[in-house]
Short mmCIF file of C-alpha atoms and ligand atoms in Angstrom, two decimals:
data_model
loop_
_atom_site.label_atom_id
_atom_site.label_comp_id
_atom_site.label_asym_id
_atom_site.label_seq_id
_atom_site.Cartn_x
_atom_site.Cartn_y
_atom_site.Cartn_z
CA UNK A 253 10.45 -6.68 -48.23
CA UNK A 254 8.25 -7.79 -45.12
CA UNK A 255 5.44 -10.19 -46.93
CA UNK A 256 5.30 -12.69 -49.52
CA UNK A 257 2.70 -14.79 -50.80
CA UNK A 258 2.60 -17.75 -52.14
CA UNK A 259 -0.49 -20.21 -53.70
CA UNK A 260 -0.96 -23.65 -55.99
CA UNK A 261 -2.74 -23.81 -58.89
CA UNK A 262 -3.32 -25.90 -61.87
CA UNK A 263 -3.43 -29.08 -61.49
CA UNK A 264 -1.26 -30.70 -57.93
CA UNK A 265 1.39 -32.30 -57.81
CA UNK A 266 3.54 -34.10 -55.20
CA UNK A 267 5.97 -31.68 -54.15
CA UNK A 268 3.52 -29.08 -53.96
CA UNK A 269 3.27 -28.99 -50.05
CA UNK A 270 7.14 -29.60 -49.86
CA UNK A 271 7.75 -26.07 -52.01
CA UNK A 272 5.18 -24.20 -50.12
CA UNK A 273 7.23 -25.90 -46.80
CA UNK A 274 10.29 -24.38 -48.34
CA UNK A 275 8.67 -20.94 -48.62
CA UNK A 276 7.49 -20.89 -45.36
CA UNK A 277 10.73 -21.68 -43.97
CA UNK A 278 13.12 -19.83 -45.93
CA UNK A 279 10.75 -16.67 -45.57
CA UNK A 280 11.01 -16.94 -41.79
CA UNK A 281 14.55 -17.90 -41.53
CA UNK A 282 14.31 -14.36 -43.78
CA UNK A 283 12.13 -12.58 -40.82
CA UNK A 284 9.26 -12.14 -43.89
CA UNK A 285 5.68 -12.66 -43.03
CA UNK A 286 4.42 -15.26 -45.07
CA UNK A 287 1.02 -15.55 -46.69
CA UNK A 288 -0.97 -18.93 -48.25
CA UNK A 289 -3.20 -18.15 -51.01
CA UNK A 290 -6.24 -21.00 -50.65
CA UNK A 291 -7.90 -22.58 -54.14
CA UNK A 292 -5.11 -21.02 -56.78
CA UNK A 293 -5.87 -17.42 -58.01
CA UNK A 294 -9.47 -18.02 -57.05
CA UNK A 295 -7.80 -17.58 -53.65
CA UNK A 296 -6.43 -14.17 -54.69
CA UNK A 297 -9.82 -12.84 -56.34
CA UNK A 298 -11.69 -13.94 -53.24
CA UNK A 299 -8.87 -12.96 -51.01
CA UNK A 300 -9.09 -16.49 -49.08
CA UNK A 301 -5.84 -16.71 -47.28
CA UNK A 302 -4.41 -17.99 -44.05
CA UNK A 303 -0.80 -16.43 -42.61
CA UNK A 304 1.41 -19.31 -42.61
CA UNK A 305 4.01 -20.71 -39.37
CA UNK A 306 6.38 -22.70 -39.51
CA UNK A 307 4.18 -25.20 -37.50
CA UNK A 308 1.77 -25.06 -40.39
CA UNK A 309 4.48 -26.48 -42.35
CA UNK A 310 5.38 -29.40 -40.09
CA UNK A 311 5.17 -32.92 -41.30
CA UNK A 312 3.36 -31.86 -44.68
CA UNK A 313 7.35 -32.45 -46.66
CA UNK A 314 5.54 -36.21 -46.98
CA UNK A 315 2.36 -35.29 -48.22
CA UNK A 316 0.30 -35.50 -52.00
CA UNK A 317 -2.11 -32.70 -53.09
CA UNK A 318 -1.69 -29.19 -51.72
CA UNK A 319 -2.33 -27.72 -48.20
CA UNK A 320 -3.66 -24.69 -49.81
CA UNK A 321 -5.66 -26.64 -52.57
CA UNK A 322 -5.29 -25.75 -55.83
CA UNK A 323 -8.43 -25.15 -58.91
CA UNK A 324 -8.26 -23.83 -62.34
CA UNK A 325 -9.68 -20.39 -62.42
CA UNK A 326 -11.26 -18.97 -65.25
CA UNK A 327 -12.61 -15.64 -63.85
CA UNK A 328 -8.94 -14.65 -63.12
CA UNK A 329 -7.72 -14.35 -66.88
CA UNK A 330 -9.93 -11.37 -67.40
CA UNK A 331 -8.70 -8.11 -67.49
CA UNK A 332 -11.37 -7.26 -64.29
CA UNK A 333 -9.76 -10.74 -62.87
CA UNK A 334 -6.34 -9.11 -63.02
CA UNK A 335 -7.42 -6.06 -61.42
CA UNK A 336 -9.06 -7.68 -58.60
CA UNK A 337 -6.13 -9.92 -57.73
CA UNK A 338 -3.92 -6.78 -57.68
CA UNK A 339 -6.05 -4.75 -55.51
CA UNK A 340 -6.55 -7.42 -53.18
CA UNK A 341 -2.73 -8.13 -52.87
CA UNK A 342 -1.66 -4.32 -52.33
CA UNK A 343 -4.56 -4.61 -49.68
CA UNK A 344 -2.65 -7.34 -47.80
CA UNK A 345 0.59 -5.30 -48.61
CA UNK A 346 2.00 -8.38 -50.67
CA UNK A 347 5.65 -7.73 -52.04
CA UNK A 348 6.19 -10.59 -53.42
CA UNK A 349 3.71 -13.53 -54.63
CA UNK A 350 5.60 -17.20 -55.59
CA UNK A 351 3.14 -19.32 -57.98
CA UNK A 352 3.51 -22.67 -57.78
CA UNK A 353 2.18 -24.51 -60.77
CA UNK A 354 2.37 -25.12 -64.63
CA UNK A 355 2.06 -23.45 -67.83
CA UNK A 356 -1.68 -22.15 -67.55
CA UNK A 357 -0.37 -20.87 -63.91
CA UNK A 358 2.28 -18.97 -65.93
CA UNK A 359 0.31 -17.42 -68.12
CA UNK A 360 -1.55 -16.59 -65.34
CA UNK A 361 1.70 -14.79 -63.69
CA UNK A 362 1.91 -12.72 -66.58
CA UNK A 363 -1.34 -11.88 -67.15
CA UNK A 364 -1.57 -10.58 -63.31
CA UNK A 365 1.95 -8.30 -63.88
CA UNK A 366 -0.23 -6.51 -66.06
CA UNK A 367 -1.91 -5.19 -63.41
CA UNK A 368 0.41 -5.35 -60.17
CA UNK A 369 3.60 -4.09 -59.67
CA UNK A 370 5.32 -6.86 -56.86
CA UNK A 371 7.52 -9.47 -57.42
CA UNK A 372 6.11 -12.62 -59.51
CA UNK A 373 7.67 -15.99 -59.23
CA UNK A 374 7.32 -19.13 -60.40
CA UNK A 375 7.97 -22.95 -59.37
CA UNK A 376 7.10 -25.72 -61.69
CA UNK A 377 4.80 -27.79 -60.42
CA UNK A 378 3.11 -30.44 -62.40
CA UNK A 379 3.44 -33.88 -63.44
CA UNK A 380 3.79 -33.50 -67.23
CA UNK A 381 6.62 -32.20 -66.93
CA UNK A 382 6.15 -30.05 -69.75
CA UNK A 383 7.55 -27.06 -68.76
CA UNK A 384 10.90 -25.49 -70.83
CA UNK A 385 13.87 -24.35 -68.88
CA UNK A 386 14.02 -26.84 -66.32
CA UNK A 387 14.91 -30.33 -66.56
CA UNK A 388 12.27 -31.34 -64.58
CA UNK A 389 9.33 -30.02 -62.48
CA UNK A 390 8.06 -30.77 -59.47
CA UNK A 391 5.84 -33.98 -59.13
CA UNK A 392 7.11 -35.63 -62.44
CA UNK A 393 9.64 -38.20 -60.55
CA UNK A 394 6.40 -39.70 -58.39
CA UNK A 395 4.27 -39.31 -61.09
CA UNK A 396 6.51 -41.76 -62.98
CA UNK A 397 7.01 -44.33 -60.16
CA UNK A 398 3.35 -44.10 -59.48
CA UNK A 399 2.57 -45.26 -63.39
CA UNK A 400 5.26 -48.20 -62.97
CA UNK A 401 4.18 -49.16 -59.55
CA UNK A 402 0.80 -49.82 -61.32
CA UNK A 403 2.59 -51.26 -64.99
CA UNK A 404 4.47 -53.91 -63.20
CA UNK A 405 1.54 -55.20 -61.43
CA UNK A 406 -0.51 -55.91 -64.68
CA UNK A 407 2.68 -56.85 -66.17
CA UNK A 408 2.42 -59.91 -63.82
CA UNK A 409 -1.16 -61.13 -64.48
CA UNK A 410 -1.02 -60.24 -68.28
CA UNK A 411 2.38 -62.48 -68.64
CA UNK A 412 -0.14 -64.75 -66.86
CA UNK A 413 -2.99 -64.96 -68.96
CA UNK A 414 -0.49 -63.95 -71.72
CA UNK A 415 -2.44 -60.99 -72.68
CA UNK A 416 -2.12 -57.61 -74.59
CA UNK A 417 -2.45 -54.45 -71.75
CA UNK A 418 -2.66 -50.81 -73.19
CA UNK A 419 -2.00 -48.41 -70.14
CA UNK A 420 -3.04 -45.19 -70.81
CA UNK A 421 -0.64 -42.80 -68.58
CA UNK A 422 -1.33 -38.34 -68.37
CA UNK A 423 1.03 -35.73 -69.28
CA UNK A 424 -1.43 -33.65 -70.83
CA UNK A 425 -0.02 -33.43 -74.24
CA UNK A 426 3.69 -33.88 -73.70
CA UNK A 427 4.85 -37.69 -73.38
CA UNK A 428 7.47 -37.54 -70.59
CA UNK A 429 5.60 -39.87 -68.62
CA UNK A 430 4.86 -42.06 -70.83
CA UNK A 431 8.25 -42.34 -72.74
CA UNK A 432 9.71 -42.96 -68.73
CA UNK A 433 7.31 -44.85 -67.64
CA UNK A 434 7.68 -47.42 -70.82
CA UNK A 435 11.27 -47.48 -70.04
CA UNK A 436 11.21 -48.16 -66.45
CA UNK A 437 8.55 -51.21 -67.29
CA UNK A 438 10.30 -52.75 -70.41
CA UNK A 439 7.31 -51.54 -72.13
CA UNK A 440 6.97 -53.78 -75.48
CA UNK A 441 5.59 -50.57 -77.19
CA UNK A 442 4.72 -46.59 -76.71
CA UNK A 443 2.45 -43.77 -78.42
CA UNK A 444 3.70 -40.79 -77.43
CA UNK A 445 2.26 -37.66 -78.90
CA UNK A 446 5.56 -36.30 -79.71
CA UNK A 447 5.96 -39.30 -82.07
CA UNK A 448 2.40 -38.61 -84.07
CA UNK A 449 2.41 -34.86 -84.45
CA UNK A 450 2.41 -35.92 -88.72
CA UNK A 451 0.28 -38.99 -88.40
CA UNK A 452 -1.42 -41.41 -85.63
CA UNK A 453 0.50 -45.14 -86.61
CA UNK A 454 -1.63 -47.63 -88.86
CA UNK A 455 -4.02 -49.69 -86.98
CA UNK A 456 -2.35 -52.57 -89.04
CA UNK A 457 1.38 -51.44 -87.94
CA UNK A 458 0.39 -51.81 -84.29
CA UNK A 459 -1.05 -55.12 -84.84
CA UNK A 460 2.14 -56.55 -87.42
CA UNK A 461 4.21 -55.33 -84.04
CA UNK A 462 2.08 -57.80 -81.72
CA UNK A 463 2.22 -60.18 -83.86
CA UNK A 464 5.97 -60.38 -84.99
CA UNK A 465 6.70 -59.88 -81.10
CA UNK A 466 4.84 -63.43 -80.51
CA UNK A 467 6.15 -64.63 -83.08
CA UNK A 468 9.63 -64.12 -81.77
CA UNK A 469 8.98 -65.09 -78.10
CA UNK A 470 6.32 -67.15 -78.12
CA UNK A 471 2.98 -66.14 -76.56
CA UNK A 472 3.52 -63.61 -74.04
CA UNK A 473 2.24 -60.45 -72.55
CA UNK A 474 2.68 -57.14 -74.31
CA UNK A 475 2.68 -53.85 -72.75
CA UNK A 476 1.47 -50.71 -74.77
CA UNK A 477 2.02 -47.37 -72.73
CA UNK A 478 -0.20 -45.00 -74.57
CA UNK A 479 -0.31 -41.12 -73.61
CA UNK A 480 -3.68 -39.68 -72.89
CA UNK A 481 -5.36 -37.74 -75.58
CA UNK A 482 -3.60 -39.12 -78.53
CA UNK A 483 -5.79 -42.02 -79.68
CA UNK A 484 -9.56 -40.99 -80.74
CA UNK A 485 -11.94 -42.69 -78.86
CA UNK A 486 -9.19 -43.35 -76.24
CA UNK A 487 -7.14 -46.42 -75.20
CA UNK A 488 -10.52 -48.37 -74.38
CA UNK A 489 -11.01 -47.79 -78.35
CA UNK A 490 -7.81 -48.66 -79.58
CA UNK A 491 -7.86 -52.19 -77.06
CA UNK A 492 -10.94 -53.53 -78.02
CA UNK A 493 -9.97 -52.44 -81.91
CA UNK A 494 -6.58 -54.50 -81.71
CA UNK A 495 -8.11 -57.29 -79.92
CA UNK A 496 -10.34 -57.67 -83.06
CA UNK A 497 -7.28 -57.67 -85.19
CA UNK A 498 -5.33 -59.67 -83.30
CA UNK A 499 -7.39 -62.37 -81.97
CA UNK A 500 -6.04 -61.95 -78.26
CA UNK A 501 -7.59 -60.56 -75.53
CA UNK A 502 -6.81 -57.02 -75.00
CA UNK A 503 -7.23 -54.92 -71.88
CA UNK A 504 -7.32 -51.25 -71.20
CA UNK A 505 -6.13 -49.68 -68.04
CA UNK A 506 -6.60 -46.11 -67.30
CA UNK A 507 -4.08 -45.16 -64.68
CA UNK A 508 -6.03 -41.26 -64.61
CA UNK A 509 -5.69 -39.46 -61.68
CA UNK A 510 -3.84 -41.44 -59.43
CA UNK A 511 -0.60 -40.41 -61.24
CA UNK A 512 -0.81 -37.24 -59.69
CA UNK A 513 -1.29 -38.62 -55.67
CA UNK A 514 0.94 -40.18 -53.40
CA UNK A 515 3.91 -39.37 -51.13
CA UNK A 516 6.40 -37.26 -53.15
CA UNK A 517 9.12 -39.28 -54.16
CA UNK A 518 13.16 -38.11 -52.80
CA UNK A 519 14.13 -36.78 -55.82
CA UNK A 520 10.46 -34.15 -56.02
CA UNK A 521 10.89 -33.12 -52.56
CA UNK A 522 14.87 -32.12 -52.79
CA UNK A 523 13.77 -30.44 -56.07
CA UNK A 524 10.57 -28.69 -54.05
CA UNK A 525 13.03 -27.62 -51.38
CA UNK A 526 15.98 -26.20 -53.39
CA UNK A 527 13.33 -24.22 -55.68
CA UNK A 528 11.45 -23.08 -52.94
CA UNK A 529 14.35 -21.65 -50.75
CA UNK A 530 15.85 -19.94 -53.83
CA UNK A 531 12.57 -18.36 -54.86
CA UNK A 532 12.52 -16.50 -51.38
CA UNK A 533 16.14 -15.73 -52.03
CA UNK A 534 15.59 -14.56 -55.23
CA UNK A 535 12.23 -12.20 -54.40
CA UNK A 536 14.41 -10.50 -51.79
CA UNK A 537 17.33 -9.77 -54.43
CA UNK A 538 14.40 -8.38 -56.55
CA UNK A 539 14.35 -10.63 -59.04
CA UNK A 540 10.48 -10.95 -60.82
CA UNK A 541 8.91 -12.19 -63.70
CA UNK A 542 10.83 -15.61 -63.63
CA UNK A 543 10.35 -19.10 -62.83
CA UNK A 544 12.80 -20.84 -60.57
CA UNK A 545 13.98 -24.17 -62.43
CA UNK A 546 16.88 -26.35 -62.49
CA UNK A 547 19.15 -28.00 -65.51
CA UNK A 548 21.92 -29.77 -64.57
CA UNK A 549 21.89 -29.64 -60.82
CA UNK A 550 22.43 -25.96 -60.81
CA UNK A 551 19.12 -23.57 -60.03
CA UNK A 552 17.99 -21.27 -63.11
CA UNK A 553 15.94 -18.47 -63.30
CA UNK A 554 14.05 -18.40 -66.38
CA UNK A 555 11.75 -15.60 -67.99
CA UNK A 556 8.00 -16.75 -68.01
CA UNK A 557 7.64 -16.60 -71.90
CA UNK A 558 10.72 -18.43 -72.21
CA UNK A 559 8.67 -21.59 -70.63
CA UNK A 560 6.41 -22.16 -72.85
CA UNK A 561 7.48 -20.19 -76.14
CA UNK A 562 8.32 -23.66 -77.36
CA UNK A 563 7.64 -27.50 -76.59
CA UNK A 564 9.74 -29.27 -74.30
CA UNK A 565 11.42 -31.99 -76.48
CA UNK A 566 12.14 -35.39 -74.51
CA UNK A 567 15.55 -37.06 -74.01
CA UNK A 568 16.39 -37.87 -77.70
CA UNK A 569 18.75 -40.91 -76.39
CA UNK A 570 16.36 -42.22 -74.26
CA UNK A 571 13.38 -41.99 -76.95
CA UNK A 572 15.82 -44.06 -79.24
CA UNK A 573 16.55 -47.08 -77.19
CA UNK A 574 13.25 -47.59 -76.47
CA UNK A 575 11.72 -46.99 -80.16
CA UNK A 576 14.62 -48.82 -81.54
CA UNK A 577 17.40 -50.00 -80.06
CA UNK A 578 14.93 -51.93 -77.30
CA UNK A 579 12.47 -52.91 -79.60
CA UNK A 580 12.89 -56.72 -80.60
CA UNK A 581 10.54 -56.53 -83.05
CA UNK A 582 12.26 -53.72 -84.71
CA UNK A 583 15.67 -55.56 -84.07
CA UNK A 584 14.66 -59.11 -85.14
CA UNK A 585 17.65 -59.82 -87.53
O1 LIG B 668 -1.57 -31.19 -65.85
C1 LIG B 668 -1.76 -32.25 -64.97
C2 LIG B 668 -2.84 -33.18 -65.48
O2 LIG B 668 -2.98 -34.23 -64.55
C3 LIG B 668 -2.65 -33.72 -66.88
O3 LIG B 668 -1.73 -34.79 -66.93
C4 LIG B 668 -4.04 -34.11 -67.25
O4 LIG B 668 -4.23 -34.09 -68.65
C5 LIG B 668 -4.87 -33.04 -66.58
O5 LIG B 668 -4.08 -32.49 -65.54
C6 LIG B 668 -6.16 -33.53 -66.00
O6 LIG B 668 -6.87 -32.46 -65.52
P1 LIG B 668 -8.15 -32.58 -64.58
O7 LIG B 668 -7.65 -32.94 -63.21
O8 LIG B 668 -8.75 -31.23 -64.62
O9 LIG B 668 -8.99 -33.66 -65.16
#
């Protein structure tokens, strides 16, 4: 093995630039050439690349986004994609190409294997979180501090206007940041989509929650963390709806895209590191066709199908103190 490759894709997460750092390190300490794709696969169709130092690397551990940007590519995923990307890489004579993204940048591995024989790795890299086989993926632990960063702060002036906030978090269609980030907050309630896959709650349950929550504590601000994509017509619908109900002045707040900026948290860039070491390790012991992961501390390699083949579930515990065991309303004996 004398050159691998490695690129972003999907959507970025922080961590991103401290995994490709890892790469770039471990494949010199390795005496490999190392090679960034730019722009995810589109990167690899257009063959926009740039060899990668060690000096590229320097001071990027503390960096958001992705030194070698990152897009969704649709031309890849056809079969002429595929072929393309191959060619290109046995032009460059890759060995070894490490992915660093989520489950459309999976599929994406696989669908390029098809076509080209070299190694295929995988990091996870988002910050949904959403990925099986590892307990958590790269970006998720900022992503989370970002959203409470943001949740305390409108906790203060909705305890002082005694208002109802909704605060609509991402995760795509998993609830992992939401379900942590209502934790971490003291959240007074949470729509996750993992708790509606039968049924969205009544309109009129939400609003008997408010409601017996005031009547408990007295007027006071209420925090709803809501997951993206669950309610229709979105949290800005659902506010203005229980603010009808409820008589009380509701507010939205869309936290959107800046859940996935920011300086990558300690725990995201010691996860970045360890997976992106081990991934050069692991292309040089021939290992391909796996993403790198890591449950309980220890580092994992994990077939592609076998991350997404079914959904993540969250913590069960941790989903139970804060649906039940947390919730006043639901305790008010
Ligand atoms: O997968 C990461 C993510 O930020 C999701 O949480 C969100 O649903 C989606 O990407 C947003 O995608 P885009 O940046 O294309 O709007």
């Amino acid at each position: 093995m004398k050159r691998i490759a490695v690129l972003t894709s999907g959507g970025d997460a922080p961590g991103m630039n401290a995994a490709i750092r890892a790469i770039v390190l471990a494949g010199h300490y390795f005496g490999l050439e190392v090679i960034g794709y730019r722009h995810g696969f589109n990167g690899l169709l257009e063959q926009e690349y740039q060899i990668l130092q060690t000096s590229d690397v320097n001071n990027i551990i503390q960096r958001g986004g992705t030194i070698l940007k990152s897009a969704r590519c649709k031309p890849f995923k056809t079969d002429q994609g595929g072929q393309q990307a191959a060619a290109n890489l046995q032009a460059l004579e890759i060995d070894a190409l490490i992915i660093i993204g989520g489950d459309g940048s999976f599929h994406g591995a696989v669908h390029l294997s098809r076509f080209w024989s070299g190694a295929i790795l995988g990091l996870p890299g988002t910050i949904d979180n959403d990925i099986n086989g590892t307990d958590a993926t790269i970006g998720y632990y900022t992503a989370i501090d970002t959203a409470l960063e943001s949740i305390d702060k409108v906790r203060d002036t909705a305890d002082a206007f005694e208002r109802i906030f909704l605060i609509e978090v991402m995760g795509r269609h998993a609830g992992f940041i939401g379900l942590s980030a209502a934790v971490c907050s003291g959240a007074e309630q949470v729509l996750l989509p993992e708790l509606c896959t039968e049924q969205l709650p009544e309109l009129t349950e939400l609003v008997a929650h408010i409601q017996t929550a005031q009547q408990i504590r007295g007027k006071c601000s209420y925090i709803m963390v809501v997951s993206e994509n669950i309610w229709p017509g979105g949290s800005a619908d659902l506010a203005q709806q229980l603010a009808e109900k409820t008589g009380i002045d509701c507010r939205p707040v869309i936290l959107g895209h800046v859940q996935r900026g920011g300086s990558p948290v300690s725990l995201d860039r010691i996860l970045a590191s360890k997976l992106g070491a081990y991934a050069v390790e692991a292309a040089i012991g021939g290992k391909t066709g796996i993403m790198i992961g890591e449950q309980n501390q220890q580092v994992v390699e994990v077939p592609f199908s076998q991350t997404w083949d079914k959904a993540k579930s969250l913590d069960p515990y941790l989903l139970h103190i804060q649906t039940e065991m947390f919730d006043l309303v639901k305790n008010s004996h």
